[in-house]
C-alpha atoms as a printed R data frame, in Angstrom:
    type eleno elety resid chain resno      x       y       z
1   ATOM     1    CA   MET     A     1 78.799 162.638 155.137
2   ATOM     2    CA   ILE     A     2 77.239 161.120 152.015
3   ATOM     3    CA   GLN     A     3 75.125 158.666 154.018
4   ATOM     4    CA   GLY     A     4 73.828 161.439 156.292
5   ATOM     5    CA   MET     A     5 72.822 163.605 153.343
6   ATOM     6    CA   ILE     A     6 71.017 160.716 151.661
7   ATOM     7    CA   LYS     A     7 69.114 159.972 154.869
8   ATOM     8    CA   GLU     A     8 67.953 163.593 154.977
9   ATOM     9    CA   GLY     A     9 66.858 163.415 151.336
10  ATOM    10    CA   LYS     A    10 69.470 165.999 150.371
11  ATOM    11    CA   ILE     A    11 71.791 166.027 147.385
12  ATOM    12    CA   VAL     A    12 75.503 165.267 147.782
13  ATOM    13    CA   PRO     A    13 77.694 168.259 146.692
14  ATOM    14    CA   SER     A    14 78.539 168.195 142.975
15  ATOM    15    CA   GLU     A    15 82.297 168.353 143.463
16  ATOM    16    CA   VAL     A    16 82.206 165.168 145.563
17  ATOM    17    CA   THR     A    17 79.981 163.248 143.170
18  ATOM    18    CA   VAL     A    18 81.688 164.395 139.959
19  ATOM    19    CA   GLY     A    19 85.101 163.621 141.416
20  ATOM    20    CA   LEU     A    20 84.010 160.083 142.291
21  ATOM    21    CA   LEU     A    21 82.396 159.566 138.893
22  ATOM    22    CA   LYS     A    22 85.358 160.909 136.940
23  ATOM    23    CA   HIS     A    23 87.766 158.685 138.879
24  ATOM    24    CA   ALA     A    24 85.602 155.592 138.287
25  ATOM    25    CA   MET     A    25 85.237 156.403 134.592
26  ATOM    26    CA   LEU     A    26 88.971 156.893 134.074
27  ATOM    27    CA   GLU     A    27 89.827 153.730 135.991
28  ATOM    28    CA   SER     A    28 87.323 151.605 134.057
29  ATOM    29    CA   GLY     A    29 89.002 151.850 130.673
30  ATOM    30    CA   ASN     A    30 85.576 152.102 129.031
31  ATOM    31    CA   TYR     A    31 84.277 154.883 126.828
32  ATOM    32    CA   LYS     A    32 80.502 154.357 127.318
33  ATOM    33    CA   PHE     A    33 78.756 154.704 130.658
34  ATOM    34    CA   LEU     A    34 75.349 154.298 132.223
35  ATOM    35    CA   ILE     A    35 75.155 156.516 135.293
36  ATOM    36    CA   ASP     A    36 72.143 155.865 137.503
37  ATOM    37    CA   GLY     A    37 70.428 158.841 139.138
38  ATOM    38    CA   PHE     A    38 72.832 161.531 137.968
39  ATOM    39    CA   PRO     A    39 72.812 164.461 137.436
40  ATOM    40    CA   ARG     A    40 70.263 165.236 140.112
41  ATOM    41    CA   ASN     A    41 70.289 169.006 139.696
42  ATOM    42    CA   GLU     A    42 71.528 171.728 137.364
43  ATOM    43    CA   GLU     A    43 74.673 172.221 139.441
44  ATOM    44    CA   ASN     A    44 75.500 168.502 139.008
45  ATOM    45    CA   ARG     A    45 74.833 168.718 135.284
46  ATOM    46    CA   CYS     A    46 77.016 171.770 134.771
47  ATOM    47    CA   ALA     A    47 79.841 170.407 136.940
48  ATOM    48    CA   PHE     A    48 79.798 167.027 135.205
49  ATOM    49    CA   GLU     A    49 79.817 168.490 131.700
50  ATOM    50    CA   LYS     A    50 82.534 171.013 132.615
51  ATOM    51    CA   VAL     A    51 84.849 168.566 134.402
52  ATOM    52    CA   THR     A    52 84.415 165.580 132.075
53  ATOM    53    CA   LYS     A    53 83.796 167.493 128.834
54  ATOM    54    CA   ILE     A    54 80.954 165.016 128.212
55  ATOM    55    CA   GLU     A    55 77.328 165.713 127.399
56  ATOM    56    CA   PRO     A    56 75.156 162.600 127.511
57  ATOM    57    CA   GLU     A    57 73.994 161.045 124.275
58  ATOM    58    CA   PHE     A    58 70.603 160.659 125.972
59  ATOM    59    CA   ILE     A    59 69.006 160.256 129.378
60  ATOM    60    CA   LEU     A    60 66.386 157.785 130.512
61  ATOM    61    CA   PHE     A    61 63.481 159.269 132.413
62  ATOM    62    CA   PHE     A    62 61.392 156.720 134.270
63  ATOM    63    CA   GLU     A    63 57.907 158.199 134.649
64  ATOM    64    CA   CYS     A    64 55.843 156.969 137.571
65  ATOM    65    CA   SER     A    65 53.298 158.567 139.894
66  ATOM    66    CA   GLU     A    66 54.404 159.630 143.364
67  ATOM    67    CA   GLU     A    67 51.770 157.337 144.836
68  ATOM    68    CA   GLU     A    68 53.200 154.302 143.049
69  ATOM    69    CA   MET     A    69 56.789 155.231 143.921
70  ATOM    70    CA   GLU     A    70 55.830 155.686 147.571
71  ATOM    71    CA   ARG     A    71 54.114 152.302 147.629
72  ATOM    72    CA   ARG     A    72 57.124 150.602 146.055
73  ATOM    73    CA   LEU     A    73 59.655 152.271 148.337
74  ATOM    74    CA   LEU     A    74 57.716 151.409 151.474
75  ATOM    75    CA   ASN     A    75 57.334 147.801 150.325
76  ATOM    76    CA   ARG     A    76 60.830 147.096 149.011
77  ATOM    77    CA   ASN     A    77 61.884 145.759 152.431
78  ATOM    78    CA   GLN     A    78 65.604 146.423 152.119
79  ATOM    79    CA   GLY     A    79 66.004 147.787 155.638
80  ATOM    80    CA   ARG     A    80 67.295 151.135 154.376
81  ATOM    81    CA   ASP     A    81 67.196 154.069 156.776
82  ATOM    82    CA   ASP     A    82 65.739 156.289 154.059
83  ATOM    83    CA   ASP     A    83 62.742 154.021 153.364
84  ATOM    84    CA   ASN     A    84 60.367 155.876 155.630
85  ATOM    85    CA   ILE     A    85 57.481 158.172 154.738
86  ATOM    86    CA   ASP     A    86 59.152 161.398 155.946
87  ATOM    87    CA   THR     A    87 62.339 160.846 153.951
88  ATOM    88    CA   ILE     A    88 60.391 159.675 150.907
89  ATOM    89    CA   LYS     A    89 58.280 162.866 150.920
90  ATOM    90    CA   LYS     A    90 61.470 164.962 151.194
91  ATOM    91    CA   ARG     A    91 63.004 163.052 148.294
92  ATOM    92    CA   PHE     A    92 59.923 163.675 146.135
93  ATOM    93    CA   ARG     A    93 60.089 167.406 146.911
94  ATOM    94    CA   VAL     A    94 63.817 167.563 146.111
95  ATOM    95    CA   PHE     A    95 63.209 165.647 142.881
96  ATOM    96    CA   VAL     A    96 60.521 168.044 141.665
97  ATOM    97    CA   GLU     A    97 62.517 171.139 142.627
98  ATOM    98    CA   SER     A    98 65.982 169.988 141.566
99  ATOM    99    CA   SER     A    99 65.874 167.070 139.146
100 ATOM   100    CA   LEU     A   100 62.947 167.933 136.885
101 ATOM   101    CA   PRO     A   101 64.752 171.069 135.597
102 ATOM   102    CA   VAL     A   102 67.624 168.804 134.460
103 ATOM   103    CA   VAL     A   103 65.153 166.597 132.587
104 ATOM   104    CA   ALA     A   104 63.603 169.725 131.030
105 ATOM   105    CA   ASN     A   105 67.064 170.933 129.927
106 ATOM   106    CA   TYR     A   106 67.857 167.675 128.155
107 ATOM   107    CA   ASN     A   107 64.312 167.447 126.781
108 ATOM   108    CA   LEU     A   108 64.831 170.786 124.999
109 ATOM   109    CA   LYS     A   109 67.875 169.184 123.345
110 ATOM   110    CA   GLY     A   110 65.901 166.098 122.298
111 ATOM   111    CA   LYS     A   111 67.914 163.867 124.631
112 ATOM   112    CA   VAL     A   112 65.183 162.439 126.880
113 ATOM   113    CA   ARG     A   113 63.899 158.906 126.407
114 ATOM   114    CA   LYS     A   114 60.810 158.441 128.574
115 ATOM   115    CA   ILE     A   115 59.984 155.064 130.056
116 ATOM   116    CA   ASN     A   116 56.617 154.315 131.682
117 ATOM   117    CA   ALA     A   117 57.898 152.793 134.918
118 ATOM   118    CA   ALA     A   118 54.381 152.011 136.147
119 ATOM   119    CA   ASN     A   119 54.252 149.165 133.616
120 ATOM   120    CA   PRO     A   120 55.179 145.600 134.613
121 ATOM   121    CA   ILE     A   121 58.919 144.957 134.948
122 ATOM   122    CA   ALA     A   122 59.200 143.009 131.685
123 ATOM   123    CA   MET     A   123 57.583 145.852 129.710
124 ATOM   124    CA   VAL     A   124 59.836 148.444 131.359
125 ATOM   125    CA   PHE     A   125 62.889 146.357 130.489
126 ATOM   126    CA   ASP     A   126 61.735 146.012 126.873
127 ATOM   127    CA   ASP     A   127 61.242 149.794 126.663
128 ATOM   128    CA   VAL     A   128 64.731 150.373 128.080
129 ATOM   129    CA   LYS     A   129 66.240 148.003 125.505
130 ATOM   130    CA   ILE     A   130 64.438 149.914 122.742
131 ATOM   131    CA   ALA     A   131 65.737 153.243 124.092
132 ATOM   132    CA   PHE     A   132 69.308 151.945 124.028
133 ATOM   133    CA   SER     A   133 68.978 150.272 120.620
134 ATOM   134    CA   GLN     A   134 68.103 153.629 119.062
135 ATOM   135    CA   PHE     A   135 71.541 154.932 120.027
136 ATOM   136    CA   ALA     A   136 73.743 151.855 119.697
137 ATOM   137    CA   VAL     A   137 77.036 152.622 118.004
């Protein structure tokens, strides 16, 4: 089910994703987590915060033009079913409609750390390290 939804550029239901995340977090024995690509929409955000009782310390937002992302996805050569122009365009549309409101929500709370992902890899990595160093405990 999850693979089919990803191929269509759709978002996996919150209850499935949050359940998997919560289980992994509890099993890990850790108290700090870096969760890639989540929450993807307001429903995910609300479900995660309600179920886990956790609000993120901050989120990383990798800014990059759609043109550059499209070029990178089409050239990453990983043989993924979702690396085709139709699915990529759907994913961009879903991102703008669903994920940007989550970023806006956290931005209002001062919890967004923006990274210019169009920069060379080494610069992006340095910017990520800086973002994390600001909140190291």
